[in-house]
Tab-separated table of C-alpha atoms and ligand atoms in Angstrom:
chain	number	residue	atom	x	y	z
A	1	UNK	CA	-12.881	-23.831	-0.218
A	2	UNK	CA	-10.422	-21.048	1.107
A	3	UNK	CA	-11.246	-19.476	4.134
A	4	UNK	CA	-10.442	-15.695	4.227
A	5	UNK	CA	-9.989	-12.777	6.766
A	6	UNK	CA	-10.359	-9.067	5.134
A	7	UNK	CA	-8.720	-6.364	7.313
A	8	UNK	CA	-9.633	-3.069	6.393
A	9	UNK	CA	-12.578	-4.618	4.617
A	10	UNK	CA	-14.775	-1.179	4.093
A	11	UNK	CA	-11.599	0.708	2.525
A	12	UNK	CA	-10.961	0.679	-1.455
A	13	UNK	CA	-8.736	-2.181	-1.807
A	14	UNK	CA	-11.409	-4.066	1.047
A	15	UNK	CA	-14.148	-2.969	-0.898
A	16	UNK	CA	-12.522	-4.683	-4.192
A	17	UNK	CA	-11.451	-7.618	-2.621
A	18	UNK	CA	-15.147	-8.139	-1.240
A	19	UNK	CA	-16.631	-7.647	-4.263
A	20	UNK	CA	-14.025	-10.329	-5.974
A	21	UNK	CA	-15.445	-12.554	-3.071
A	22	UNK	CA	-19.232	-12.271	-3.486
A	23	UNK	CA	-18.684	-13.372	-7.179
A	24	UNK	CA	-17.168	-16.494	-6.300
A	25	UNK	CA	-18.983	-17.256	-2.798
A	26	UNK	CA	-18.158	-21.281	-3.755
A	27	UNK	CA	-14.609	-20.642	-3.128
A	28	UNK	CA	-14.347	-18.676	-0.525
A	29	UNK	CA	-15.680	-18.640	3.373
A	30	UNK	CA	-15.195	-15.882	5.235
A	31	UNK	CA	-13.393	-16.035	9.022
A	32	UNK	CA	-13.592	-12.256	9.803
A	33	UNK	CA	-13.911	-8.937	8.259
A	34	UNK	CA	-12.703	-5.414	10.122
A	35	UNK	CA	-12.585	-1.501	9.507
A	36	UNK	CA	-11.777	1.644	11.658
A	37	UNK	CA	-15.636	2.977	13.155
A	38	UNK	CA	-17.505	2.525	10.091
A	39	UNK	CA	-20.118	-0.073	12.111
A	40	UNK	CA	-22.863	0.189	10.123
A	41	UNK	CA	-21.136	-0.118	6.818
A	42	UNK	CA	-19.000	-2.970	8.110
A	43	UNK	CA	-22.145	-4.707	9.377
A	44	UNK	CA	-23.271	-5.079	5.637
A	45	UNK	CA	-20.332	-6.388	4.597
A	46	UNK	CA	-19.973	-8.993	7.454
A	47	UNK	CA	-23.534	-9.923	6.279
A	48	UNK	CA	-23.177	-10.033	2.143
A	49	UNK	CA	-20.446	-12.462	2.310
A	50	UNK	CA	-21.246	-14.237	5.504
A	51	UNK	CA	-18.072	-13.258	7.849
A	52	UNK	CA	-18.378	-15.332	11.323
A	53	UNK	CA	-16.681	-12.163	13.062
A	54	UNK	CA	-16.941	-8.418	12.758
A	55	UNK	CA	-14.114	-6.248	14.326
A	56	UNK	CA	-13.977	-2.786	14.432
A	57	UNK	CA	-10.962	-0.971	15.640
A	58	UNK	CA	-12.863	2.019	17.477
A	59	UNK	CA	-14.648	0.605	21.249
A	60	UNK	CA	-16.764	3.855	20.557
A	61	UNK	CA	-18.581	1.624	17.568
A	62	UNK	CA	-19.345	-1.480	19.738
A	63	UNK	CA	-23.077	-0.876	20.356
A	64	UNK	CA	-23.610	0.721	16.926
A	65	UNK	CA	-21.779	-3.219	15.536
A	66	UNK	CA	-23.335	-5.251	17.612
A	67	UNK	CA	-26.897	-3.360	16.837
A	68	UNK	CA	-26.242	-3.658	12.910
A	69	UNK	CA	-25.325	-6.822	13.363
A	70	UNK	CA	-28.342	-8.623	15.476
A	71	UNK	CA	-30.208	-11.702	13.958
A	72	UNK	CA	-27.610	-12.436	12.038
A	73	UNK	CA	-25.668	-14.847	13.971
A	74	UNK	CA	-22.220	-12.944	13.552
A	75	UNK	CA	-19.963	-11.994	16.024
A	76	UNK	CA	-19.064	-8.347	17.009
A	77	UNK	CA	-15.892	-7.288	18.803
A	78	UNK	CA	-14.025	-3.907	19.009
A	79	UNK	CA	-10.977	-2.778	19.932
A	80	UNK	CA	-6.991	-2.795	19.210
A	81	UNK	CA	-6.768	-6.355	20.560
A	82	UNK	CA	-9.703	-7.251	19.204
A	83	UNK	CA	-8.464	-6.414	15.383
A	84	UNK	CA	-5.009	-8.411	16.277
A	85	UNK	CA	-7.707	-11.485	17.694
A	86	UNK	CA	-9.064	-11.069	14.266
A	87	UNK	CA	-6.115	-11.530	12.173
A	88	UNK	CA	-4.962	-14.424	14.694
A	89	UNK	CA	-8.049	-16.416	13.788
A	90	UNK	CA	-7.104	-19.762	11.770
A	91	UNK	CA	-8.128	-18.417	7.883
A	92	UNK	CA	-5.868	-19.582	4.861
A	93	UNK	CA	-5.351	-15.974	3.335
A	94	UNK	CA	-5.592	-12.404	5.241
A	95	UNK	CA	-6.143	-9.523	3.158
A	96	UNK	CA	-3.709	-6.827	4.939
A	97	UNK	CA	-5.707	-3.946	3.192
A	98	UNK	CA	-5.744	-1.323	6.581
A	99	UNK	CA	-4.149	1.557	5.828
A	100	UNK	CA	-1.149	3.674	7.766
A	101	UNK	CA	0.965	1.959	10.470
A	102	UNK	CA	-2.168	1.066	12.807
A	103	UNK	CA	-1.856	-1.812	9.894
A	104	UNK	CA	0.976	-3.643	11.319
A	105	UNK	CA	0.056	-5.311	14.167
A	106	UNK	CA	-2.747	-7.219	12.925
A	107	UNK	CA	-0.763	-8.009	9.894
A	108	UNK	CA	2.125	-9.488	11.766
A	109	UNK	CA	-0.511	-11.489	13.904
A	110	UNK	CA	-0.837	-12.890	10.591
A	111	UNK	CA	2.385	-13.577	9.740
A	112	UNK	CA	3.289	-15.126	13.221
A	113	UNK	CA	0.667	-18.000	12.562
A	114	UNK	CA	2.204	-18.575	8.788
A	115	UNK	CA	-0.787	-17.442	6.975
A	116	UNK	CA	-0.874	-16.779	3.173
A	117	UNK	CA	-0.897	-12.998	3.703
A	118	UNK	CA	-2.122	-11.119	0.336
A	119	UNK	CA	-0.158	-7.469	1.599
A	120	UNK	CA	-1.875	-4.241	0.372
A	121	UNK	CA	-0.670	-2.430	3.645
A	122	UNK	CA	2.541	-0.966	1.925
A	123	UNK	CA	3.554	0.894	5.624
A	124	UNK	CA	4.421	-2.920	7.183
A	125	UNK	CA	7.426	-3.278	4.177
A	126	UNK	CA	8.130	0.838	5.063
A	127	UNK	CA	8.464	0.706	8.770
A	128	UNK	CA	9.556	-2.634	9.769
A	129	UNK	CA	10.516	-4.592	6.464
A	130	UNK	CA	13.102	-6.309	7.447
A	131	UNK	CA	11.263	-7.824	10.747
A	132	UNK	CA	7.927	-8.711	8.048
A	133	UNK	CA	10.117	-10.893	5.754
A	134	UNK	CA	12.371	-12.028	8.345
A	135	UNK	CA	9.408	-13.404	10.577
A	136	UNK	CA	7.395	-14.568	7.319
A	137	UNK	CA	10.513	-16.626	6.549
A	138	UNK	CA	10.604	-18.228	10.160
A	139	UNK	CA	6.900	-19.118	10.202
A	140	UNK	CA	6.346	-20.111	6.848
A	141	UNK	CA	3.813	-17.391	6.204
A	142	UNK	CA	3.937	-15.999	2.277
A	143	UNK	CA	3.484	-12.926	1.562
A	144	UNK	CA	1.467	-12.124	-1.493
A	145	UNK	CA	2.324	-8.426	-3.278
A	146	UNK	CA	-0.873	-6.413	-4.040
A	147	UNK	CA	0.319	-3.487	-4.607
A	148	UNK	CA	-0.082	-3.610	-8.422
A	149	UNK	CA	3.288	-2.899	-9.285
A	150	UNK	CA	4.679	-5.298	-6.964
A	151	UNK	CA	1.667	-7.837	-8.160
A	152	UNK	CA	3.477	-7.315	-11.887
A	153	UNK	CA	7.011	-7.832	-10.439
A	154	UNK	CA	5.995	-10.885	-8.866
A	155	UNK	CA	4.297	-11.851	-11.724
A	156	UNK	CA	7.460	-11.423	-14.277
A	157	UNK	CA	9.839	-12.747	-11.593
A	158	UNK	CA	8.085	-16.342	-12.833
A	159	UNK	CA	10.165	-16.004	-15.838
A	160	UNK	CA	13.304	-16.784	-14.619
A	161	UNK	CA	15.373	-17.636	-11.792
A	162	UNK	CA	16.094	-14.944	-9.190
A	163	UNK	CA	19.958	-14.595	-9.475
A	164	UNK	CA	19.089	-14.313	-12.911
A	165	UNK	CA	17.711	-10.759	-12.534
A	166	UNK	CA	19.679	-7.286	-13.409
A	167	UNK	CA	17.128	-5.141	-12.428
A	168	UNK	CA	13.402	-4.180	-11.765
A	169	UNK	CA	11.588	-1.541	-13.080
A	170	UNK	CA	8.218	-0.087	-10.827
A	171	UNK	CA	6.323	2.393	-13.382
A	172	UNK	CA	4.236	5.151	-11.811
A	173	UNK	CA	1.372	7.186	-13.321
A	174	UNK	CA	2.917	10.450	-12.507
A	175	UNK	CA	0.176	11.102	-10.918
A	176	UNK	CA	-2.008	14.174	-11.470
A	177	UNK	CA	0.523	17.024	-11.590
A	178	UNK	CA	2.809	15.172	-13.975
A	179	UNK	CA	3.225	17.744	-16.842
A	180	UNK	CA	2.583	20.761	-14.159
A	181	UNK	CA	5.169	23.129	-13.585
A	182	UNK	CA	6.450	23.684	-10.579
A	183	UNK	CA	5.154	26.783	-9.868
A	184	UNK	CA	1.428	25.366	-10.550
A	185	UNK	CA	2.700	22.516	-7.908
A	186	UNK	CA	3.294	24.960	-5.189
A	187	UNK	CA	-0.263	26.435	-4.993
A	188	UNK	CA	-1.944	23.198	-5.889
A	189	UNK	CA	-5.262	22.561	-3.710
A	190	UNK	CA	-6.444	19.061	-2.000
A	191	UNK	CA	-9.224	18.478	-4.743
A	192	UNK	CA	-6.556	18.687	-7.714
A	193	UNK	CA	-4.354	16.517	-5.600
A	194	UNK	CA	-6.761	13.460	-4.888
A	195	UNK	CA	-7.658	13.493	-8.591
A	196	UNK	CA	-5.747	10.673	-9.692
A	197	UNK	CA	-5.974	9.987	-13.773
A	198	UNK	CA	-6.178	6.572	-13.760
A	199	UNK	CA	-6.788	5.114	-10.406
A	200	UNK	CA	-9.696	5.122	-7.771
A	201	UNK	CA	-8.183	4.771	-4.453
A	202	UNK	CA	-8.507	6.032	-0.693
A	203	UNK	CA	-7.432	9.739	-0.216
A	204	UNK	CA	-4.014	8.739	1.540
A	205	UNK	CA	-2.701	7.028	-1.427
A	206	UNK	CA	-4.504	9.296	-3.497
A	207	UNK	CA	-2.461	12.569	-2.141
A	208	UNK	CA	1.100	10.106	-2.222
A	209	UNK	CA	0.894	9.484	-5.682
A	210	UNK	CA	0.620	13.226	-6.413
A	211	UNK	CA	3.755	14.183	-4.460
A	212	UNK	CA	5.022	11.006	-5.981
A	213	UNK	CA	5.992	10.141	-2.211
A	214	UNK	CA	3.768	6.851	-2.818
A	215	UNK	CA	6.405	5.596	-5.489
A	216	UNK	CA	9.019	6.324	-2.885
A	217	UNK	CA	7.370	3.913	-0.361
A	218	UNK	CA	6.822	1.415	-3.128
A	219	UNK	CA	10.587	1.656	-3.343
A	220	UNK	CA	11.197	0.535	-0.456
A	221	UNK	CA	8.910	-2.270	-0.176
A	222	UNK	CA	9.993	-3.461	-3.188
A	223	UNK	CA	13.052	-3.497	-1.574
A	224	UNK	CA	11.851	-6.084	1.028
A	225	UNK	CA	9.682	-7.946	-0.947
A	226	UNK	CA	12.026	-9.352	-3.478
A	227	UNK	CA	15.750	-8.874	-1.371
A	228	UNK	CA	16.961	-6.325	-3.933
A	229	UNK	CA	19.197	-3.679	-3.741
A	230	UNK	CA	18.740	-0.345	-3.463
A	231	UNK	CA	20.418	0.266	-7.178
A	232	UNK	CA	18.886	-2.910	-8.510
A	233	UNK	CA	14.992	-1.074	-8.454
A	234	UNK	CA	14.168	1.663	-10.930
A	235	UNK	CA	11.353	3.847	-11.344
A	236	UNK	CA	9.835	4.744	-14.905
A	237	UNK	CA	6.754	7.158	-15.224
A	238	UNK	CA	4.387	5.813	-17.405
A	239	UNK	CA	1.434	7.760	-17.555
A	240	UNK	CA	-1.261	5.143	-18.839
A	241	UNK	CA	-1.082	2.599	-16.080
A	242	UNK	CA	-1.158	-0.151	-18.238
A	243	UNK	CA	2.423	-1.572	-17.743
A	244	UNK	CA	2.480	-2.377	-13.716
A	245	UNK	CA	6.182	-3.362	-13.552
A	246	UNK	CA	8.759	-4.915	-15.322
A	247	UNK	CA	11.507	-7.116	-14.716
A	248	UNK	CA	15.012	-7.373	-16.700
A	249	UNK	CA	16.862	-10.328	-16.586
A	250	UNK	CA	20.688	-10.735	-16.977
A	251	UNK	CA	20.494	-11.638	-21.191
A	252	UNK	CA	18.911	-8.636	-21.950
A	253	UNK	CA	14.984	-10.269	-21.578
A	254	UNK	CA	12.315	-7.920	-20.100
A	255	UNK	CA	9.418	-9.489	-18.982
A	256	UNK	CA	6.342	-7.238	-18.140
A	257	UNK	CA	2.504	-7.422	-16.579
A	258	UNK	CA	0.244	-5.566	-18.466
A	259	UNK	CA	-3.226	-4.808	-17.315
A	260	UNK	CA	-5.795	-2.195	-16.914
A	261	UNK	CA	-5.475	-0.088	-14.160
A	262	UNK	CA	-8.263	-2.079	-11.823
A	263	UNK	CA	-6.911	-3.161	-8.754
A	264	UNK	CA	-9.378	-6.067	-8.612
A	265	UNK	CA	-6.775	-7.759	-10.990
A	266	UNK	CA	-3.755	-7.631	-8.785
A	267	UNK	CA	-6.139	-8.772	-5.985
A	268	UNK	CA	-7.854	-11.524	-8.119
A	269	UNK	CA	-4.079	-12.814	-8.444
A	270	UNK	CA	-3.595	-13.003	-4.966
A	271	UNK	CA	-6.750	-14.325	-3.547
A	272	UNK	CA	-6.470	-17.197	-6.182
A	273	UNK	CA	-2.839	-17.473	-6.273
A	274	UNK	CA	-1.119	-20.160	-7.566
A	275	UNK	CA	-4.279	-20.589	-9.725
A	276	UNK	CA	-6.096	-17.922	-11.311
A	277	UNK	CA	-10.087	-17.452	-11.141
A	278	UNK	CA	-12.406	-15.265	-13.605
A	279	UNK	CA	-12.010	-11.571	-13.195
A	280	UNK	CA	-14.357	-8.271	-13.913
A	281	UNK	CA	-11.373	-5.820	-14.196
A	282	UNK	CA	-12.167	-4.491	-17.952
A	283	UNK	CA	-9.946	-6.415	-20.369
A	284	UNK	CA	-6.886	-4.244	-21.666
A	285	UNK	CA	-8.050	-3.532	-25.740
A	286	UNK	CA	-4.090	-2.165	-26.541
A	287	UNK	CA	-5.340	-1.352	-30.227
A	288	UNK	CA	-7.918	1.150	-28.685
A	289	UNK	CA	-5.116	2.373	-26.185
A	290	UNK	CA	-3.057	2.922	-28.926
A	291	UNK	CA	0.186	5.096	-27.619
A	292	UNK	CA	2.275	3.476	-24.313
A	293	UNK	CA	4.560	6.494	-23.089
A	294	UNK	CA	7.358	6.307	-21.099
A	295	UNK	CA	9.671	9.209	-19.237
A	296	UNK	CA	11.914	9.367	-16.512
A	297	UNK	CA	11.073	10.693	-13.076
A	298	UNK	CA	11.546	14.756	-12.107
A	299	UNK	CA	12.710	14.689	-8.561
A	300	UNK	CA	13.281	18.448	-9.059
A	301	UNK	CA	9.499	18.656	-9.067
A	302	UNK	CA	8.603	15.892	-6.834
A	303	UNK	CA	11.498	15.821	-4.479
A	304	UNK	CA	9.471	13.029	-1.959
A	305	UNK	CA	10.958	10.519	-4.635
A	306	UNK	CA	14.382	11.472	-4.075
A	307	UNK	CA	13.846	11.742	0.198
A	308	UNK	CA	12.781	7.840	-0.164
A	309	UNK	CA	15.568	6.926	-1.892
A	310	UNK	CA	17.528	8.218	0.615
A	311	UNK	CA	15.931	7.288	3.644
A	312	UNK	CA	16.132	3.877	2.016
A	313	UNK	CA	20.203	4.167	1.656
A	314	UNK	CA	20.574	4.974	4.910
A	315	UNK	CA	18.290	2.162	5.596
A	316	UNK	CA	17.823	1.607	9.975
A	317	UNK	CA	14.940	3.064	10.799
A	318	UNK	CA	15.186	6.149	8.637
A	319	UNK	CA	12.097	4.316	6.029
A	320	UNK	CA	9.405	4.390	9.395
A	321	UNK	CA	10.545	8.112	10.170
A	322	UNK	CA	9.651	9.039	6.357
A	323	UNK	CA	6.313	7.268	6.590
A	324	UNK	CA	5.596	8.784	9.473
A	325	UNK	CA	6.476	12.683	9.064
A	326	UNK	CA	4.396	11.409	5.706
A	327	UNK	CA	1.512	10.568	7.109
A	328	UNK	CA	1.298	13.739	9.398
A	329	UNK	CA	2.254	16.082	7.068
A	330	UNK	CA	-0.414	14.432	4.622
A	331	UNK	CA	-3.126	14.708	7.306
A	332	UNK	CA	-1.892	18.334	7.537
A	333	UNK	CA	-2.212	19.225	3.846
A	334	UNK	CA	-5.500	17.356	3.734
A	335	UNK	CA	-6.870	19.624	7.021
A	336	UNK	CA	-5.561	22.475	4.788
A	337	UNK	CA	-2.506	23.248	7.194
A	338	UNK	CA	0.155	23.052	4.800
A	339	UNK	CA	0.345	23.728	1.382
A	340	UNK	CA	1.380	20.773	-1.109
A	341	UNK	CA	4.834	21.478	-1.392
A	342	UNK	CA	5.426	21.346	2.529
A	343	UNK	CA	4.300	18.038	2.638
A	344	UNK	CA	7.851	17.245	0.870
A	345	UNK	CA	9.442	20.011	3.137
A	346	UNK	CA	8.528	18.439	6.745
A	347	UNK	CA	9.123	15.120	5.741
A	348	UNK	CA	12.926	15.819	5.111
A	349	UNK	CA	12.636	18.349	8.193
A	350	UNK	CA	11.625	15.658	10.358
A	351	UNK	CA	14.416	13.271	8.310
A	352	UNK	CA	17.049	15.679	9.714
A	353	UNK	CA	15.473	16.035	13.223
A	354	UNK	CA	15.103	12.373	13.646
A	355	UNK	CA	18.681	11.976	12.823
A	356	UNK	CA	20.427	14.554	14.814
A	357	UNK	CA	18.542	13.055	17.479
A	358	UNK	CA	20.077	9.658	16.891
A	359	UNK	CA	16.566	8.204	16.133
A	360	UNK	CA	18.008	5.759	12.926
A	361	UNK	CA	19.234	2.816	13.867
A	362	UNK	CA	17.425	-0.245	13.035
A	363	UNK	CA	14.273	-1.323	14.869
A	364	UNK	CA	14.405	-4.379	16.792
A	365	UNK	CA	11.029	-5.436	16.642
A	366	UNK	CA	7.277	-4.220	16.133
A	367	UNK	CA	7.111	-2.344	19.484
A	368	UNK	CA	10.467	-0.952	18.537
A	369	UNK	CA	9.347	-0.019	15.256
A	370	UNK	CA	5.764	1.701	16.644
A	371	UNK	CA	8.093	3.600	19.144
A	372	UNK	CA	10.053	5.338	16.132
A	373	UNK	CA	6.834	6.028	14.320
A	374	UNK	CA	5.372	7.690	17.367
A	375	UNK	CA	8.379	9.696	18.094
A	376	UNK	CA	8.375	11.065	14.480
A	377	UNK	CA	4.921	12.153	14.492
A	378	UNK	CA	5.469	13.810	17.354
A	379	UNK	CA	8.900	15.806	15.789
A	380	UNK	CA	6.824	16.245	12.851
A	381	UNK	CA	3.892	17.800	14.441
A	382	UNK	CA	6.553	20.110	16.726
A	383	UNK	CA	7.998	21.624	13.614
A	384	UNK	CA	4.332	21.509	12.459
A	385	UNK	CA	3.345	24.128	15.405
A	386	UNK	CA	6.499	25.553	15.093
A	387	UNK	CA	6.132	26.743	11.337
A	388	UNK	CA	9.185	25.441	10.866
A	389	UNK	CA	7.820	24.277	7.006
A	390	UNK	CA	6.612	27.542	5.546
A	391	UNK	CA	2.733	26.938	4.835
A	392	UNK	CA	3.103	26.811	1.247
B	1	NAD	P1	-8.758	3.208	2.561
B	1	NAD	O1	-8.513	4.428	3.341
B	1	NAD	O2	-9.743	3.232	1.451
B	1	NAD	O3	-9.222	2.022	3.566
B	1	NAD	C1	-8.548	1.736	4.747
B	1	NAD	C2	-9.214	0.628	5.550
B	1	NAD	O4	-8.506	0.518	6.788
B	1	NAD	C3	-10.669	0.891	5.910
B	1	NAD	O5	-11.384	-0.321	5.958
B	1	NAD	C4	-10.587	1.489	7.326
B	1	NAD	O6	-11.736	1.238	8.088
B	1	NAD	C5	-9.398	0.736	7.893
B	1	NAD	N1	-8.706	1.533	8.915
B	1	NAD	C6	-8.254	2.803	8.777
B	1	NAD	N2	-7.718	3.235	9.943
B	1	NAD	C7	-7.836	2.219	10.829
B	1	NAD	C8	-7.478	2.052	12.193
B	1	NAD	N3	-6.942	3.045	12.915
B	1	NAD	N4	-7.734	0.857	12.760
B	1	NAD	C9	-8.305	-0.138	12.078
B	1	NAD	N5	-8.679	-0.040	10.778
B	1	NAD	C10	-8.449	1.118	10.170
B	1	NAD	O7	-7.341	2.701	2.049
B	1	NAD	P2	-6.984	1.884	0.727
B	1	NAD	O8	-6.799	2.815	-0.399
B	1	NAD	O9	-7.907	0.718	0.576
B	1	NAD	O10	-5.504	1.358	1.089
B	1	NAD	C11	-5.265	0.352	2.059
B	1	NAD	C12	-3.786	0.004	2.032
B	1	NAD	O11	-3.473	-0.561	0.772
B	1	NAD	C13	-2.858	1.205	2.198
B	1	NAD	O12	-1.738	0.823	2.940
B	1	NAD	C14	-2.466	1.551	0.785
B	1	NAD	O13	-1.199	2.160	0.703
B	1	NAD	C15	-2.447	0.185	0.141
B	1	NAD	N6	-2.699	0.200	-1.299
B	1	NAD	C16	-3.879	0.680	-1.790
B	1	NAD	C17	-4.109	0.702	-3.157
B	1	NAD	C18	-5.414	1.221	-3.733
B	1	NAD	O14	-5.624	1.110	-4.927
B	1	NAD	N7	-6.312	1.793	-2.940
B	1	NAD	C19	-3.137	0.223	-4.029
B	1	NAD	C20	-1.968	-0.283	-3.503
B	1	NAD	C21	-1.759	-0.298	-2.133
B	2	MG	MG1	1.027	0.860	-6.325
């Protein structure tokens, strides 16, 4: 029996690692499950799978918890401190699944007490990824990739042994402007943008993997996640999803995972990790699938890729300032602010402000880390009011 925490249990990976759970309720007891303000909806997934604590992030939700939640015997709690209590709380394996930088906290709380952490929260490897491994490796935590290219590199990596490796290869769908011109990019609308071809996610993600910013960020944690270099980590478009990630070793070998785009495999992989358990993720039928296409990246057309890759060579804290301009200037498209390609345009805006200010260097710890992304929103929203990115 494995006892489990879910953070950011009502969101999409949440939602897929719950419903991995409730399949296999004989494996798995579950410590404590949290979300944003969703009460009500957190309440019934505290009760289908049993959680002894309920957490949600927003005091406002307390009553609305602890009301959804009577007769049942399960503890309610809100607050910041409360969702870092949560993550504290002795289970074997913490799903990291909140998304945005509100995620790290909790998720080092998990890493401080050595937990297995199964890490969907890509913005923990982004804004502080040197202090996650660094403190993983001092505690004895391990940290499990979700993200399901990272899931595939980790799963190739098995192969062989790590000085063994010439490079890494993440794939990426493209997303859903992949064969648009760039003149169709410019005046594309938020509904186009969250319709992703292959994958069902939350609408963050969803809008990253059209500017192809999200493959950027993967970059980087990648980076972290398996102590690669920067030119050691390549990025191939590959619009089926079917071929997560692939690793090339130093005879020429190139070993792949292959699976259909479900992220209830890569999450299966983690919460059974190092065995494997039964999943419902559609089995992959290649002879119906038929063609596997491959083509390199256009960072003429999605330039995020290329500010990434940058931000990651000049490593410090330039990673957290791009994730957070990203995240605002996201928030702005999606509140129809900006047009799509000024999401690209106030991200490297606030890349140049942060650096002129002397913003860079490398963050010495969590707080530090949280400072930088709060001083980057903040330049990012000033150009914001400013129109300093034209609106479209
Ligand atoms: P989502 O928006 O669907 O869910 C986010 C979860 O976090 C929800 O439970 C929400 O209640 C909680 N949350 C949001 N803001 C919060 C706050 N301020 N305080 C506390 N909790 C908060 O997101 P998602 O698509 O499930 O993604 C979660 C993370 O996993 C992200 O970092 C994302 O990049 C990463 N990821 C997702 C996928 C995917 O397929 N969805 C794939 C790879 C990686
Ligand atoms: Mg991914």
């Amino acid at each position: 029996m494995r006892s489990v925490t879910i953070l950011g249990a009502t969101g999409s990976v949440g939602a897929s690692t719950v419903d991995l759970i409730k399949r296999e309720k004989q494996r798995f007891r579950v410590e404590a499950v949290t979300a944003d303000s969703k009460a009500t909806e957190l309440a019934q997934v505290a009760r289908d799978v049993g959680a002894r604590l309920a957490v949600v992030a927003d005091p406002a939700a307390y009553t609305e918890l602890k009301n959804a939640l009577s007769g049942s015997g399960i503890e309610a709690a809100a607050g910041a401190d409360a969702l870092d209590e949560a993550a504290a709380r002795p289970a074997d394996w913490v799903m990291a699944a909140i998304s945005g930088a509100v995620g790290l906290k909790p998720t080092m709380a998990a890493i401080e007490r050595g937990a297995t952490v199964a890490l969907a929260n890509k913005e923990c490897l982004v804004c502080a990824g040197s202090l996650f491994m660094r403190r993983a490796a001092a505690t004895g935590a391990t940290v499990l990739p979700v993200d399901s290219e990272h899931n595939a590199i980790f799963q190739a990596l098995g192969a062989g042994r790590r000085e063994d490796v010439r490079r890494i290869i993440l794939t990426a769908s493209g997303g859903p402007f992949r064969t648009w011109t760039q003149a169709q990019i410019r005046s594309a609308t938020i509904e186009q943008a969250l319709r992703h071809p292959n994958w069902s996610m939350g609408p963050k993600i969803s809008i990253d993997s059209a500017t192809m910013m999200n493959k950027g960020l993967e970059l980087i944690e990648a980076y972290h996640l398996f102590a690669l270099k920067a030119g050691e980590i390549d990025i191939l478009v590959h619009p089926q999803s079917v071929v997560h990630g692939l690793v090339e070793f130093r005879d020429g070998s190139v070993v792949a995972q292959l699976g259909a785009p479900d992220m209830r495999i890569p999450i299966a992989h983690c919460l059974a990790w190092p065995k494997r358990i039964d999943g419902p993720a559609p089995r992959l039928d290649l002879a119906q699938i038929r063609d596997l296409t491959f083509e390199a990246p256009d960072t003429v057309r999605f330039p995020a890729l290329a500010l990434a890759r940058r931000a990651l060579e000049a490593g410090g804290a330039a990673p957290t300032v791009l994730n957070a301009a990203n995240e605002v200037a996201v928030g702005a498209f999606i509140a129809g602010r900006i047009g799509f390609p000024s999401i690209a345009a106030l991200v490297e805006a606030t890349l140049e402000a942060a650096t002129v200010r002397g913003l860079l260097g490398e963050p010495a710890g969590i707080e530090a880390a949280l400072a930088v992304d709060h001083i980057a929103r903040s330049l990012a929203r000033d150009l914001l009011s400013e129109n300093a990115v034209k609106a479209s």
